[in-house]
Coordinates of N, CA and C in Angstrom, one line a residue:
M1 N 1.4 15.3 26.5 CA 1.3 13.8 26.8 C 0.9 13.1 25.6
S2 N 1.6 12.0 25.2 CA 1.3 11.2 24.0 C 0.1 10.3 24.3
T3 N -0.6 10.0 23.2 CA -1.8 9.1 23.2 C -1.3 7.7 23.5
R4 N -2.0 7.1 24.5 CA -1.7 5.7 24.9 C -2.6 4.7 24.2
V5 N -2.0 3.7 23.6 CA -2.7 2.8 22.7 C -2.4 1.3 23.1
G6 N -3.5 0.5 23.1 CA -3.3 -0.9 23.2 C -3.6 -1.6 21.9
I7 N -2.8 -2.6 21.5 CA -3.0 -3.3 20.2 C -3.6 -4.6 20.5
V8 N -4.7 -5.0 19.8 CA -5.3 -6.3 19.9 C -5.4 -6.9 18.5
D9 N -4.7 -8.0 18.3 CA -4.8 -8.8 17.1 C -4.2 -10.2 17.4
D10 N -4.8 -11.2 16.8 CA -4.3 -12.5 17.0 C -3.1 -12.9 16.2
M11 N -2.7 -12.0 15.3 CA -1.5 -12.3 14.5 C -0.3 -11.5 15.1
P12 N 0.7 -12.2 15.6 CA 1.9 -11.5 16.2 C 2.6 -10.6 15.2
L13 N 2.6 -11.0 13.9 CA 3.3 -10.2 12.9 C 2.5 -8.9 12.7
M14 N 1.2 -8.9 12.8 CA 0.4 -7.7 12.6 C 0.6 -6.8 13.8
R15 N 0.7 -7.4 15.0 CA 0.9 -6.6 16.2 C 2.2 -5.9 16.2
T16 N 3.3 -6.6 15.7 CA 4.6 -6.0 15.6 C 4.6 -4.9 14.6
A17 N 4.0 -5.1 13.5 CA 3.9 -4.0 12.5 C 3.2 -2.8 13.0
L18 N 2.1 -3.0 13.6 CA 1.3 -1.9 14.2 C 2.1 -1.2 15.3
R19 N 2.8 -1.9 16.1 CA 3.6 -1.3 17.2 C 4.6 -0.4 16.5
T20 N 5.3 -0.9 15.5 CA 6.3 -0.1 14.8 C 5.8 1.2 14.3
I21 N 4.6 1.1 13.6 CA 4.0 2.2 13.0 C 3.6 3.3 14.0
L22 N 3.0 2.8 15.1 CA 2.5 3.7 16.1 C 3.6 4.4 16.9
E23 N 4.6 3.6 17.3 CA 5.7 4.2 18.0 C 6.5 5.2 17.2
N24 N 6.7 4.9 15.9 CA 7.4 5.8 15.0 C 6.6 7.1 14.8
S25 N 5.3 7.0 15.1 CA 4.5 8.2 14.9 C 4.3 9.0 16.2
G26 N 5.0 8.6 17.3 CA 4.9 9.3 18.6 C 3.9 8.8 19.5
L27 N 3.2 7.7 19.2 CA 2.2 7.2 20.1 C 2.8 6.2 21.0
E28 N 2.2 6.1 22.2 CA 2.8 5.2 23.3 C 2.0 3.9 23.3
V29 N 2.6 2.8 22.9 CA 1.9 1.5 23.0 C 2.1 0.9 24.4
V30 N 0.9 0.7 25.1 CA 1.0 0.3 26.5 C 1.0 -1.2 26.6
G31 N 0.7 -1.9 25.5 CA 0.7 -3.4 25.6 C 0.0 -4.0 24.4
E32 N 0.1 -5.3 24.3 CA -0.5 -6.0 23.2 C -1.3 -7.2 23.7
A33 N -2.3 -7.6 22.9 CA -3.2 -8.8 23.3 C -3.5 -9.5 22.1
G34 N -3.6 -10.9 22.2 CA -3.9 -11.7 21.1 C -5.3 -12.3 21.0
D35 N -6.2 -11.9 22.0 CA -7.6 -12.4 22.0 C -8.4 -11.4 22.9
G36 N -9.7 -11.6 22.8 CA -10.6 -10.7 23.5 C -10.4 -10.7 25.0
D37 N -10.2 -11.8 25.7 CA -10.0 -11.9 27.1 C -8.7 -11.1 27.5
A38 N -7.7 -11.3 26.8 CA -6.4 -10.6 27.0 C -6.6 -9.1 26.8
A39 N -7.4 -8.8 25.8 CA -7.7 -7.4 25.5 C -8.4 -6.7 26.7
L40 N -9.3 -7.4 27.3 CA -10.1 -6.9 28.4 C -9.1 -6.7 29.6
S41 N -8.3 -7.7 29.9 CA -7.3 -7.6 31.0 C -6.3 -6.4 30.7
L42 N -5.9 -6.2 29.5 CA -5.0 -5.1 29.2 C -5.7 -3.8 29.4
A43 N -6.9 -3.7 28.9 CA -7.6 -2.4 29.1 C -7.8 -2.1 30.6
R44 N -8.1 -3.1 31.4 CA -8.4 -2.8 32.8 C -7.1 -2.5 33.6
S45 N -6.0 -3.1 33.1 CA -4.7 -2.8 33.9 C -4.0 -1.6 33.4
T46 N -4.1 -1.2 32.2 CA -3.4 0.0 31.6 C -4.2 1.2 31.3
R47 N -5.5 1.0 31.1 CA -6.5 2.1 30.8 C -6.0 3.0 29.7
P48 N -5.7 2.4 28.5 CA -5.2 3.2 27.4 C -6.3 4.2 26.9
D49 N -5.9 5.2 26.2 CA -6.8 6.1 25.6 C -7.6 5.4 24.5
V50 N -6.9 4.6 23.7 CA -7.5 3.9 22.6 C -7.1 2.4 22.5
M51 N -8.0 1.5 22.3 CA -7.7 0.1 22.0 C -7.9 -0.1 20.5
L52 N -6.9 -0.5 19.8 CA -7.0 -0.8 18.4 C -7.3 -2.3 18.3
M53 N -8.6 -2.6 17.9 CA -9.2 -3.9 18.1 C -9.4 -4.7 16.8
D54 N -8.8 -5.8 16.7 CA -9.2 -6.8 15.7 C -10.6 -7.3 16.0
V55 N -11.2 -7.8 15.0 CA -12.6 -8.4 15.2 C -12.6 -9.9 15.3
R56 N -12.0 -10.6 14.3 CA -12.0 -12.0 14.3 C -10.8 -12.6 15.0
M57 N -11.1 -13.2 16.2 CA -10.0 -13.7 17.0 C -10.5 -15.0 17.7
P58 N -9.7 -15.9 18.1 CA -10.1 -17.1 18.8 C -10.6 -16.7 20.2
G59 N -11.5 -17.5 20.8 CA -12.1 -17.2 22.1 C -13.0 -16.1 22.0
R60 N -12.9 -15.1 22.9 CA -13.8 -13.9 22.9 C -13.3 -13.1 21.7
D61 N -14.2 -12.8 20.8 CA -13.9 -12.0 19.6 C -13.9 -10.5 19.9
G62 N -13.6 -9.7 18.9 CA -13.5 -8.3 19.1 C -14.8 -7.6 19.5
I63 N -15.9 -8.2 19.1 CA -17.2 -7.6 19.5 C -17.5 -7.8 21.0
G64 N -17.3 -9.0 21.4 CA -17.4 -9.3 22.9 C -16.5 -8.4 23.7
A65 N -15.2 -8.4 23.2 CA -14.2 -7.6 24.0 C -14.6 -6.1 24.0
T66 N -15.1 -5.6 22.9 CA -15.5 -4.2 22.8 C -16.6 -3.9 23.8
R67 N -17.6 -4.8 23.8 CA -18.7 -4.6 24.7 C -18.2 -4.5 26.2
M68 N -17.3 -5.5 26.5 CA -16.8 -5.5 27.9 C -16.0 -4.3 28.3
I69 N -15.2 -3.9 27.3 CA -14.3 -2.7 27.6 C -15.1 -1.5 27.7
V70 N -16.1 -1.2 26.8 CA -16.9 0.0 26.9 C -17.7 0.0 28.2
G71 N -18.1 -1.2 28.7 CA -18.9 -1.3 29.9 C -18.1 -1.1 31.2
S72 N -16.8 -1.6 31.1 CA -16.0 -1.6 32.4 C -14.9 -0.6 32.4
V73 N -14.4 -0.1 31.2 CA -13.3 0.8 31.2 C -13.8 2.0 30.3
P74 N -14.8 2.8 30.7 CA -15.4 3.7 29.8 C -14.5 4.8 29.3
M75 N -13.3 5.1 30.0 CA -12.4 6.1 29.5 C -11.6 5.6 28.3
T76 N -11.6 4.3 28.0 CA -10.9 3.8 26.9 C -11.8 3.6 25.7
R77 N -11.5 4.2 24.6 CA -12.3 4.1 23.4 C -11.7 3.0 22.4
V78 N -12.6 2.4 21.8 CA -12.2 1.2 20.9 C -12.3 1.6 19.5
L79 N -11.2 1.4 18.8 CA -11.2 1.6 17.3 C -11.0 0.3 16.7
V80 N -11.9 -0.2 15.9 CA -11.9 -1.5 15.3 C -11.1 -1.6 14.0
L81 N -10.3 -2.6 13.9 CA -9.6 -2.9 12.7 C -10.4 -3.9 11.9
T82 N -10.7 -3.7 10.6 CA -11.5 -4.5 9.9 C -11.1 -4.7 8.4
T83 N -11.7 -5.6 7.7 CA -11.5 -5.8 6.3 C -12.9 -5.7 5.6
F84 N -12.9 -5.6 4.3 CA -14.1 -5.3 3.5 C -15.2 -6.4 3.7
D85 N -14.8 -7.6 4.1 CA -15.8 -8.7 4.1 C -16.4 -8.9 5.5
D86 N -16.2 -7.9 6.4 CA -16.6 -8.0 7.8 C -17.9 -7.2 8.1
D87 N -18.7 -6.9 7.1 CA -19.8 -5.9 7.3 C -20.7 -6.3 8.5
D88 N -21.2 -7.5 8.5 CA -22.1 -7.9 9.6 C -21.4 -7.9 10.9
V89 N -20.2 -8.4 11.0 CA -19.5 -8.4 12.2 C -19.1 -7.0 12.7
L90 N -18.8 -6.2 11.7 CA -18.4 -4.8 12.0 C -19.6 -4.1 12.6
Y91 N -20.8 -4.2 12.1 CA -21.9 -3.6 12.7 C -22.1 -4.0 14.1
G92 N -21.9 -5.3 14.4 CA -22.0 -5.7 15.7 C -21.0 -5.0 16.6
A93 N -19.8 -4.8 16.2 CA -18.8 -4.1 17.0 C -19.2 -2.6 17.2
L94 N -19.8 -2.0 16.2 CA -20.2 -0.6 16.4 C -21.4 -0.5 17.4
A95 N -22.3 -1.5 17.2 CA -23.4 -1.5 18.2 C -23.0 -1.8 19.6
A96 N -21.8 -2.5 19.7 CA -21.3 -2.8 21.0 C -20.6 -1.6 21.7
G97 N -20.4 -0.6 20.9 CA -19.8 0.6 21.5 C -18.5 1.1 20.9
A98 N -18.1 0.5 19.8 CA -16.8 0.9 19.2 C -17.0 2.3 18.7
A99 N -15.9 3.1 18.8 CA -15.9 4.5 18.4 C -15.8 4.7 16.9
G100 N -15.5 3.6 16.2 CA -15.3 3.6 14.7 C -14.5 2.5 14.2
F101 N -14.1 2.6 13.0 CA -13.3 1.5 12.4 C -12.3 2.1 11.4
V102 N -11.3 1.3 11.2 CA -10.3 1.6 10.2 C -9.9 0.3 9.5
L103 N -9.6 0.5 8.2 CA -9.3 -0.7 7.4 C -7.9 -1.2 7.6
K104 N -7.7 -2.5 7.6 CA -6.4 -3.1 7.9 C -5.4 -2.7 6.8
N105 N -5.9 -2.5 5.6 CA -5.0 -2.1 4.5 C -4.9 -0.6 4.3
S106 N -5.3 0.2 5.4 CA -5.1 1.6 5.3 C -3.7 2.0 5.3
A107 N -3.4 3.2 4.8 CA -2.0 3.7 4.9 C -1.7 4.0 6.4
P108 N -0.4 3.8 6.8 CA 0.0 4.0 8.2 C -0.5 5.3 8.7
E109 N -0.3 6.4 7.9 CA -0.7 7.7 8.4 C -2.2 7.8 8.7
D110 N -3.0 7.1 7.9 CA -4.5 7.1 8.1 C -4.8 6.4 9.4
I111 N -4.1 5.3 9.7 CA -4.4 4.6 11.0 C -4.0 5.5 12.1
V112 N -2.9 6.2 12.1 CA -2.5 7.1 13.1 C -3.5 8.2 13.3
R113 N -3.9 8.8 12.2 CA -4.9 9.9 12.2 C -6.2 9.4 12.8
A114 N -6.6 8.2 12.5 CA -7.8 7.7 13.1 C -7.7 7.5 14.6
I115 N -6.6 7.1 15.1 CA -6.3 6.9 16.5 C -6.4 8.3 17.2
H116 N -5.7 9.3 16.6 CA -5.8 10.6 17.2 C -7.2 11.2 17.3
S117 N -8.0 10.9 16.2 CA -9.4 11.4 16.2 C -10.2 10.8 17.3
V118 N -10.1 9.5 17.4 CA -10.8 8.7 18.4 C -10.4 9.2 19.8
A119 N -9.1 9.3 20.0 CA -8.6 9.8 21.4 C -9.1 11.2 21.7
A120 N -9.4 12.0 20.7 CA -9.8 13.3 20.9 C -11.3 13.4 21.2
G121 N -12.0 12.2 21.1 CA -13.4 12.2 21.4 C -14.3 12.1 20.1
D122 N -13.6 12.1 19.0 CA -14.3 12.0 17.7 C -14.6 10.6 17.4
S123 N -15.3 10.3 16.3 CA -15.5 8.9 15.8 C -15.0 8.8 14.4
V124 N -14.6 7.6 14.0 CA -14.1 7.4 12.7 C -14.9 6.4 11.9
L125 N -15.6 6.9 10.9 CA -16.4 6.0 10.0 C -15.8 6.1 8.6
D126 N -15.0 5.2 8.2 CA -14.5 5.2 6.8 C -15.7 5.1 5.8
P127 N -15.8 6.2 5.0 CA -17.0 6.3 4.1 C -17.0 5.1 3.2
T128 N -15.9 4.5 2.8 CA -15.9 3.4 1.9 C -16.6 2.2 2.4
V129 N -16.5 1.9 3.7 CA -17.1 0.8 4.4 C -18.4 1.2 5.0
A130 N -18.6 2.4 5.5 CA -19.8 2.8 6.2 C -21.0 2.6 5.3
G131 N -20.9 3.0 4.1 CA -22.1 2.8 3.2 C -22.5 1.4 3.1
R132 N -21.6 0.4 3.1 CA -21.9 -1.0 3.0 C -22.5 -1.5 4.3
V133 N -22.0 -1.0 5.4 CA -22.5 -1.5 6.7 C -23.9 -1.0 6.9
F134 N -24.1 0.3 6.7 CA -25.4 0.9 7.1 C -26.5 0.7 6.0
A135 N -26.1 0.3 4.8 CA -27.0 -0.1 3.8 C -27.9 -1.2 4.2
R136 N -27.5 -2.0 5.1 CA -28.3 -3.2 5.6 C -29.6 -2.7 6.2
F137 N -29.6 -1.5 6.7 CA -30.9 -1.0 7.3 C -32.0 -0.8 6.3
A138 N -31.5 -0.5 5.0 CA -32.5 -0.3 4.0 C -33.3 -1.6 3.7
R139 N -32.7 -2.7 4.1 CA -33.4 -4.0 3.9 C -34.1 -4.5 5.1
Q140 N -34.1 -3.8 6.2 CA -34.7 -4.2 7.4 C -35.9 -3.3 7.8
P141 N -36.9 -3.9 8.5 CA -38.0 -3.1 9.1 C -37.4 -2.0 10.0
L142 N -38.0 -0.8 10.0 CA -37.6 0.2 10.9 C -38.0 -0.1 12.3
T143 N -37.0 0.0 13.2 CA -37.3 -0.3 14.6 C -37.1 0.8 15.6
G144 N -36.5 1.9 15.2 CA -36.1 3.0 16.1 C -37.3 3.9 16.4
D145 N -37.3 4.5 17.5 CA -38.2 5.5 18.0 C -37.8 6.9 17.4
R146 N -38.6 7.5 16.6 CA -38.3 8.7 15.9 C -38.6 10.0 16.7
T147 N -39.0 9.8 18.0 CA -39.4 10.9 18.8 C -38.3 11.9 18.9
A148 N -37.1 11.4 19.2 CA -35.9 12.3 19.4 C -35.6 13.2 18.2
L149 N -35.9 12.7 17.0 CA -35.7 13.5 15.8 C -36.4 14.8 15.8
E150 N -37.6 14.8 16.5 CA -38.4 16.0 16.5 C -37.7 17.1 17.3
R151 N -36.8 16.8 18.2 CA -36.1 17.8 19.0 C -35.0 18.5 18.2
L152 N -34.6 18.0 17.0 CA -33.5 18.6 16.3 C -34.0 19.8 15.5
T153 N -33.2 20.9 15.4 CA -33.4 22.0 14.6 C -33.1 21.6 13.1
E154 N -33.5 22.4 12.2 CA -33.2 22.1 10.8 C -31.7 22.0 10.6
R155 N -30.9 22.9 11.2 CA -29.4 22.8 11.0 C -28.9 21.6 11.7
E156 N -29.4 21.1 12.8 CA -29.0 19.9 13.4 C -29.4 18.7 12.6
R157 N -30.5 18.7 11.9 CA -30.8 17.7 11.0 C -29.8 17.6 9.8
D158 N -29.4 18.8 9.3 CA -28.4 18.8 8.3 C -27.1 18.2 8.8
T159 N -26.8 18.5 10.0 CA -25.6 18.0 10.6 C -25.6 16.4 10.7
L160 N -26.8 15.9 11.1 CA -26.9 14.5 11.2 C -26.8 13.8 9.9
R161 N -27.3 14.4 8.8 CA -27.2 13.9 7.5 C -25.7 13.8 7.1
L162 N -25.0 14.8 7.4 CA -23.6 14.8 7.1 C -22.8 13.8 7.9
L163 N -23.2 13.6 9.2 CA -22.5 12.6 10.0 C -22.8 11.2 9.3
C164 N -23.9 11.0 8.7 CA -24.2 9.7 8.1 C -23.3 9.5 6.9
G165 N -22.8 10.6 6.3 CA -21.9 10.5 5.2 C -20.4 10.3 5.6
G166 N -20.2 10.2 6.9 CA -18.9 10.0 7.4 C -18.0 11.2 7.4
L167 N -18.6 12.4 7.4 CA -17.8 13.6 7.4 C -17.2 14.0 8.7
T168 N -16.0 14.6 8.8 CA -15.4 15.0 10.0 C -16.0 16.4 10.4
N169 N -15.7 16.9 11.5 CA -16.1 18.2 12.0 C -15.7 19.3 11.0
S170 N -14.5 19.3 10.5 CA -14.0 20.3 9.6 C -14.8 20.2 8.3
E171 N -15.1 19.0 7.8 CA -15.8 18.8 6.6 C -17.3 19.2 6.7
I172 N -17.8 19.0 7.9 CA -19.2 19.4 8.2 C -19.2 21.0 8.2
A173 N -18.2 21.6 8.8 CA -18.2 23.0 8.8 C -18.1 23.6 7.4
A174 N -17.3 23.0 6.5 CA -17.2 23.5 5.2 C -18.6 23.3 4.4
Q175 N -19.3 22.2 4.7 CA -20.5 22.0 4.0 C -21.6 23.0 4.5
L176 N -21.6 23.3 5.8 CA -22.6 24.2 6.3 C -22.2 25.7 6.2
G177 N -21.0 25.9 5.9 CA -20.5 27.3 5.8 C -20.4 28.0 7.1
V178 N -19.9 27.2 8.1 CA -19.7 27.7 9.5 C -18.3 27.4 9.9
G179 N -17.9 27.9 11.1 CA -16.6 27.6 11.6 C -16.6 26.2 12.2
E180 N -15.4 25.6 12.4 CA -15.3 24.3 13.0 C -15.8 24.2 14.4
A181 N -15.6 25.3 15.2 CA -16.1 25.3 16.5 C -17.7 25.2 16.5
T182 N -18.3 25.9 15.6 CA -19.7 25.8 15.4 C -20.2 24.5 15.0
S183 N -19.5 23.8 14.1 CA -19.9 22.5 13.7 C -19.8 21.5 14.9
K184 N -18.8 21.7 15.7 CA -18.6 20.8 16.9 C -19.8 21.0 17.8
T185 N -20.3 22.3 17.9 CA -21.4 22.5 18.8 C -22.7 21.9 18.2
H186 N -22.8 21.9 16.9 CA -24.0 21.3 16.3 C -24.0 19.8 16.5
V187 N -22.8 19.2 16.4 CA -22.7 17.7 16.6 C -23.0 17.4 18.0
S188 N -22.5 18.2 19.0 CA -22.7 17.9 20.4 C -24.2 18.0 20.7
H189 N -24.9 19.0 20.1 CA -26.3 19.1 20.3 C -27.1 17.9 19.8
V190 N -26.7 17.5 18.6 CA -27.3 16.3 18.0 C -27.2 15.1 18.9
L191 N -26.0 14.8 19.4 CA -25.8 13.7 20.3 C -26.6 13.8 21.5
A192 N -26.6 15.0 22.1 CA -27.4 15.2 23.4 C -28.9 15.0 23.2
K193 N -29.4 15.5 22.1 CA -30.8 15.4 21.8 C -31.3 14.0 21.5
L194 N -30.4 13.3 20.8 CA -30.7 11.9 20.4 C -30.5 11.0 21.6
G195 N -29.7 11.4 22.6 CA -29.4 10.6 23.7 C -28.5 9.5 23.4
V196 N -27.5 9.8 22.5 CA -26.5 8.8 22.1 C -25.1 9.2 22.6
R197 N -24.2 8.2 22.7 CA -22.9 8.6 23.3 C -21.9 9.1 22.4
D198 N -22.0 8.8 21.0 CA -21.0 9.3 20.1 C -21.6 9.4 18.7
R199 N -20.8 9.8 17.7 CA -21.2 9.9 16.3 C -21.7 8.6 15.7
V200 N -21.0 7.5 16.1 CA -21.3 6.2 15.5 C -22.7 5.9 15.9
Q201 N -23.1 6.0 17.2 CA -24.4 5.7 17.7 C -25.4 6.6 17.0
A202 N -25.1 7.9 16.7 CA -26.0 8.8 16.1 C -26.3 8.3 14.7
V203 N -25.3 7.8 14.0 CA -25.5 7.3 12.6 C -26.4 6.0 12.7
I204 N -26.1 5.1 13.6 CA -26.9 3.9 13.8 C -28.4 4.3 14.0
Y205 N -28.6 5.3 14.9 CA -29.9 5.8 15.2 C -30.6 6.3 13.9
A206 N -29.8 7.0 13.1 CA -30.4 7.6 11.9 C -30.9 6.6 10.9
Y207 N -30.1 5.5 10.8 CA -30.5 4.4 9.9 C -31.6 3.6 10.5
E208 N -31.6 3.3 11.8 CA -32.7 2.5 12.4 C -34.0 3.2 12.3
T209 N -34.0 4.5 12.3 CA -35.3 5.3 12.2 C -35.7 5.6 10.8
G210 N -34.9 5.4 9.8 CA -35.2 5.7 8.5 C -34.9 7.2 8.1
F211 N -34.2 7.9 9.1 CA -33.8 9.3 8.8 C -32.8 9.3 7.7
A212 N -31.8 8.4 7.7 CA -30.7 8.4 6.7 C -31.3 7.8 5.4
P213 N -30.8 8.3 4.3 CA -31.3 7.7 3.0 C -30.9 6.3 2.8

């Protein structure tokens, strides 16, 4: 069964281009939306695997739409489309529950790969932008409760550090010298012990508590 995707962008030309890319790659586009309210309606009516979400739109923006979709259509994961100058807005989208983000100027195959990763339950943190987004925590007072960190084993702490670097499960496996199945287990244990829903939230937690450098 092919991955079902909804496209959200206020520019018709961008939506058309994305639809062409996704359908040519074997993905099923279930619909398009030009603003946050239409995105929410689309998610509720079609329940896609992934919503490819623009951030800056008229009316309800991508952050508000992401929060509503995550809350009301939990089986649909949101992958945010962003540009380099969206750091503050992007963090808001991640905090609202987005599973990750991909750059609008990414190669088509990278966008498709990101969609597949998110649909499979992974999260996508482009390292180029992740560093800029999460560096903001270095300039803010620490607000997170570090109690959950005490539950992590040393190997799980290493896994969390690698998650903060934007590494995939296979890259984490290579760094730790273990199989990919083992790295997935470590990641699952980290998420469970921290009480977060996905890798993105784990990284946010790591920066809010000062665990990440």
